[in-house]
Every structure is written in structure tokens, then in C-alpha cells.
Amino acid sequence: MFELLFEKFDEKIQLTDEEKQVCKSFFIPKKLRKKQYLLQEGDVCKYGAFVEKGFLRCYTTDDKGNEHMLQFAFEGWWMADQYSFLTSTPSRYNIDAMEDCELLLITRDAEENMMQTVPKLERYFRVLLQNSLIATIKRLESSLNDTAEEKYNRLLKNCPTVAERVPQHMLASAIGITPETLSRIRKQMSLRKSTS
Amino acid sequence: MFELLFEKFDEKIQLTDEEKQVCKSFFIPKKLRKKQYLLQEGDVCKYGAFVEKGFLRCYTTDDKGNEHMLQFAFEGWWMADQYSFLTSTPSRYNIDAMEDCELLLITRDAEENMMQTVPKLERYFRVLLQNSLIATIKRLESSLNDTAEEKYNRLLKNCPTVAERVPQHMLASAIGITPETLSRIRKQMSLRKSTS
């Protein structure tokens, strides 16, 4: 269950086998069925979730009941409403399972204790936050400046399998366009591919 | 010159005097005259700047030459175009001095080396990034959802002296409203204060 997490740790820091065993004790392994919630709007996001298997989505629901995708998290990614998680305030988001999932959950206190116990992890989480900050700034700027096609290409670049695993209307929502516009963009892109 | 920086370090981590001396060697002390640039649009943001004295502003300029404030950094705050600093890509922002400034500059490489040499600093920068991420998410959400008065109040809460130190038209720009709207809001707030 911890294979992928330790693989990710190994990319950034060097932990001994003993330290890895200590780390394990701070996580709560959790299986989610497809469509099951990890977080519901109005609740505090108590866990950071590392995805070992399956994938999650994060979205809001408007007054008319329409869902607006915010992001997806595939194998090897972390998912949380970071603002709610870090500040212990109620979340405006829902997080649920798009497929049957195997997750490793960690509370804010456990994360803090784990870093106190294994200080090397400060570096892992520092780099993680750095990437998260870059992605958030990029998303903010992209939402203001990029065309729909640029947004779609960025999504594909971040996760090449996203187009096969996520329904088209959710993909469209994630980049803030209608399913019809997305369909048109995909057609144009495949036309350009076949003629180039 | 390093008093305030070490005060900020001490709030989050415990460094020995020897470690503090080591830290000093990674920074470049820099004085800026009022209106002098630290970063100009199109350049890569090579330095993270810690403000020991004075204050900085970060802004963009549109096609018509209008300035749009993004943020200010007062004594004890850090300032950088984080995206440009972390990814070494050209910045879309300008950073200049609003008053004569005393700064401590650090490059990305020096920051990395400093953390390798004094690993306790991983924690300091991890917490700093965490706060930066919270502020960025909050700014994104606030720009979409808050009223002008809520935005103004948040600015005052973050820095109570901002209204005395920053010209009104820049304050208005920082919250995305016209100087006339800001003036009206301030009048209403002071009326409510005097009648309550």
C-alpha cells in the first residue's frame, strides 16, 4: 500500500528503512468506492490524501446544482482542499472518488508530528508546497489569460491519460468551457494532426 | 542589518549563533532608493527579497500604461515574483521601492545551498510557502467572491498601517476598484464608526 508514496519520497529525500517504518504509523490507509466522498462542502478538510490507486476529483456545486471541476488527482498525487486543511475552516469543495481508490490519509497534526520525528520530511513537504504554489499561481494566471485550447493542452501535458479517464463534460468544466467547445477543439486538434 | 530576519527565523525555528553567522553569508545586503527597481517586467526574478526597512510594491503595467498593484511588502515580509523565481522564467511584474529600502537578497541557488548547510531552515521556508499558498488561494477566491469593502478590510487586517503608507490610488488598484469607490467606502466606514 505504501509503495508509491515511498517512491515519491525517494525522488526528493533519502529515508532509511527504519524512518519509512516510522512514517507508515502516521498514515491511515483508506479504501473508497467509486463515487464515495472524501470531503463534503461545509466540512473541514481533515486529511491530506495521497492516491496509491484510482483517482479523485475536487469540485464545487452551484445554486442550480451544476458541478464545476477544480482538479483531479491521479496515482502518486496528493489531494486536499489546502486552504481548509491548513486553516481548519469549512471547505467550499467536494472531493470524491472517480474510480475505486486506495488512499493514504494524514491529518494536519500527524503530518506535523511526522516532520518533528523525521525532520528530513520538511524538505519533501517544502518542495511539494513549492510545486503547489507554482500550480496555483499558474492556474490563476491561466484562468485570466489563456485560450480554451491552451488550457486543454496544459491539462493534457500535466496528465497525458486524463482524456481517456475523465468524462468529456468534466474535462470541459475543469477548463471552464462548454462540452461543445471542447468537442470542437478536439476535432480541430486531430484534424491538424492528420494533415501535418 | 539582519536583526529582523533573525527575529523572523526565531519565531519558527531555533538557530545557534554559529548557524546564524553561516546564514548571513548567503544573503546580499542591498539598499534601494525610493522608486528604484528591484525587478523589471521581462527579466527573470533572480532574488527573493527580505525587507529589513522601507517597503516594496509589485505591479503590472497594461497597454495603456496604467499600473495595476498586486501586493506590497513591508518590514519583515518577503517579496518576489515567486513563479518567476521558482521556475526561472521571465516575469510579467515590476517590483520597486516605495520608500528608501534596506533589503536582504538571496538567489535560488543560495537559498538551496543554505538549506543544505542548515537543514533546520527547510522548516522555516516550508511554513513560509504554506502561508504564501494560503494567501494566494485566498486572493484568488477573494477576487472572485468578495465585495470591495471586504477586500479593503482584508488589506487593513493584513497590514494595519497600509492606509497611512500607501497612496489611495494604489490601494484602490490593489483591490481592483476605482479611487472614487475606495473614497466612498472609507467615508461609509468612518460614518458607521462615528455613529456606533
XYZ file of N, CA and C in Angstrom, chain A residues 12 71 77-83 85-86 124-140 154, chain B residues 82-83 86-87 126 129-130 132-134 136-137 140:
126
model
N 12.888 12.769 -3.775
C 13.315 14.060 -3.209
C 14.220 13.952 -1.992
N -10.087 20.221 -9.869
C -8.899 19.467 -10.259
C -9.098 17.977 -10.052
N -0.341 11.393 -6.773
C -0.605 12.805 -6.478
C -1.211 12.943 -5.070
N -1.116 14.144 -4.536
C -1.794 14.493 -3.296
C -3.072 15.253 -3.608
N -4.076 15.099 -2.759
C -5.312 15.881 -2.914
C -5.786 16.355 -1.550
N -6.176 17.607 -1.482
C -6.796 18.179 -0.281
C -7.350 19.535 -0.684
N -8.311 20.057 0.059
C -8.591 21.485 -0.036
C -7.549 22.114 0.885
N -6.452 22.564 0.285
C -5.302 23.001 1.073
C -5.659 24.138 2.022
N -6.509 25.039 1.549
C -6.867 26.175 2.396
C -7.583 25.693 3.659
N -7.569 22.632 4.876
C -6.656 21.741 5.603
C -5.694 22.546 6.469
N -5.146 23.625 5.921
C -4.127 24.391 6.635
C -4.725 25.356 7.657
N 10.760 17.361 1.820
C 9.769 16.791 0.897
C 8.524 17.685 0.829
N 8.016 18.067 1.994
C 6.784 18.861 2.008
C 7.040 20.309 1.548
N 8.262 20.796 1.771
C 8.600 22.136 1.283
C 8.550 22.152 -0.245
N 9.160 21.151 -0.869
C 9.164 21.080 -2.337
C 7.739 20.878 -2.861
N 6.964 20.058 -2.146
C 5.565 19.813 -2.526
C 4.758 21.116 -2.502
N 4.935 21.901 -1.449
C 4.228 23.178 -1.324
C 4.675 24.154 -2.400
N 5.965 24.112 -2.707
C 6.518 24.963 -3.747
C 5.823 24.671 -5.084
N 5.700 23.379 -5.420
C 5.038 22.989 -6.668
C 3.560 23.360 -6.644
N 2.967 23.227 -5.482
C 1.564 23.566 -5.318
C 1.350 25.067 -5.535
N 2.278 25.861 -4.991
C 2.191 27.312 -5.149
C 2.354 27.693 -6.618
N 3.322 27.084 -7.295
C 3.529 27.350 -8.723
C 2.258 27.015 -9.503
N 1.663 25.846 -9.204
C 0.461 25.415 -9.923
C -0.708 26.361 -9.668
N -0.834 26.834 -8.416
C -1.942 27.730 -8.074
C -1.800 29.068 -8.780
N -0.591 29.628 -8.780
C -0.356 30.904 -9.471
C -0.616 30.728 -10.968
N -0.115 29.602 -11.516
C -0.286 29.334 -12.937
C -1.778 29.223 -13.272
N -2.534 28.560 -12.385
C -3.966 28.384 -12.647
C -4.678 29.732 -12.631
N -4.293 30.570 -11.648
C -4.875 31.909 -11.549
C -4.593 32.703 -12.815
N -2.587 22.301 -21.603
C -1.881 22.281 -20.316
C -2.355 21.095 -19.473
N 7.187 34.925 -7.202
C 7.518 33.550 -6.831
C 7.546 32.626 -8.031
N 6.633 32.849 -8.962
C 6.570 31.960 -10.117
C 7.862 32.080 -10.936
N 10.909 30.697 -8.882
C 10.974 29.238 -8.741
C 11.174 28.531 -10.074
N 10.709 29.153 -11.183
C 10.778 28.456 -12.471
C 11.800 29.082 -13.428
N 9.365 26.033 4.560
C 8.141 25.247 4.346
C 6.938 26.021 4.903
N 6.183 29.044 2.675
C 5.490 28.643 1.446
C 4.035 28.302 1.728
N 3.815 27.669 2.879
C 2.462 27.323 3.300
C 1.615 28.587 3.412
N 2.236 31.439 2.041
C 2.154 32.041 0.722
C 1.053 31.368 -0.086
N 0.962 30.048 0.028
C -0.063 29.298 -0.688
C -1.453 29.681 -0.181
N -1.604 29.766 1.142
C -2.886 30.179 1.727
C -3.275 31.563 1.196
N -2.301 33.076 -1.547
C -2.583 33.057 -2.981
C -3.977 32.487 -3.260
N -4.320 31.398 -2.591
C -5.656 30.812 -2.764
C -6.716 31.814 -2.318
N -7.145 34.549 -4.832
C -7.885 34.047 -5.984
C -9.379 34.007 -5.667
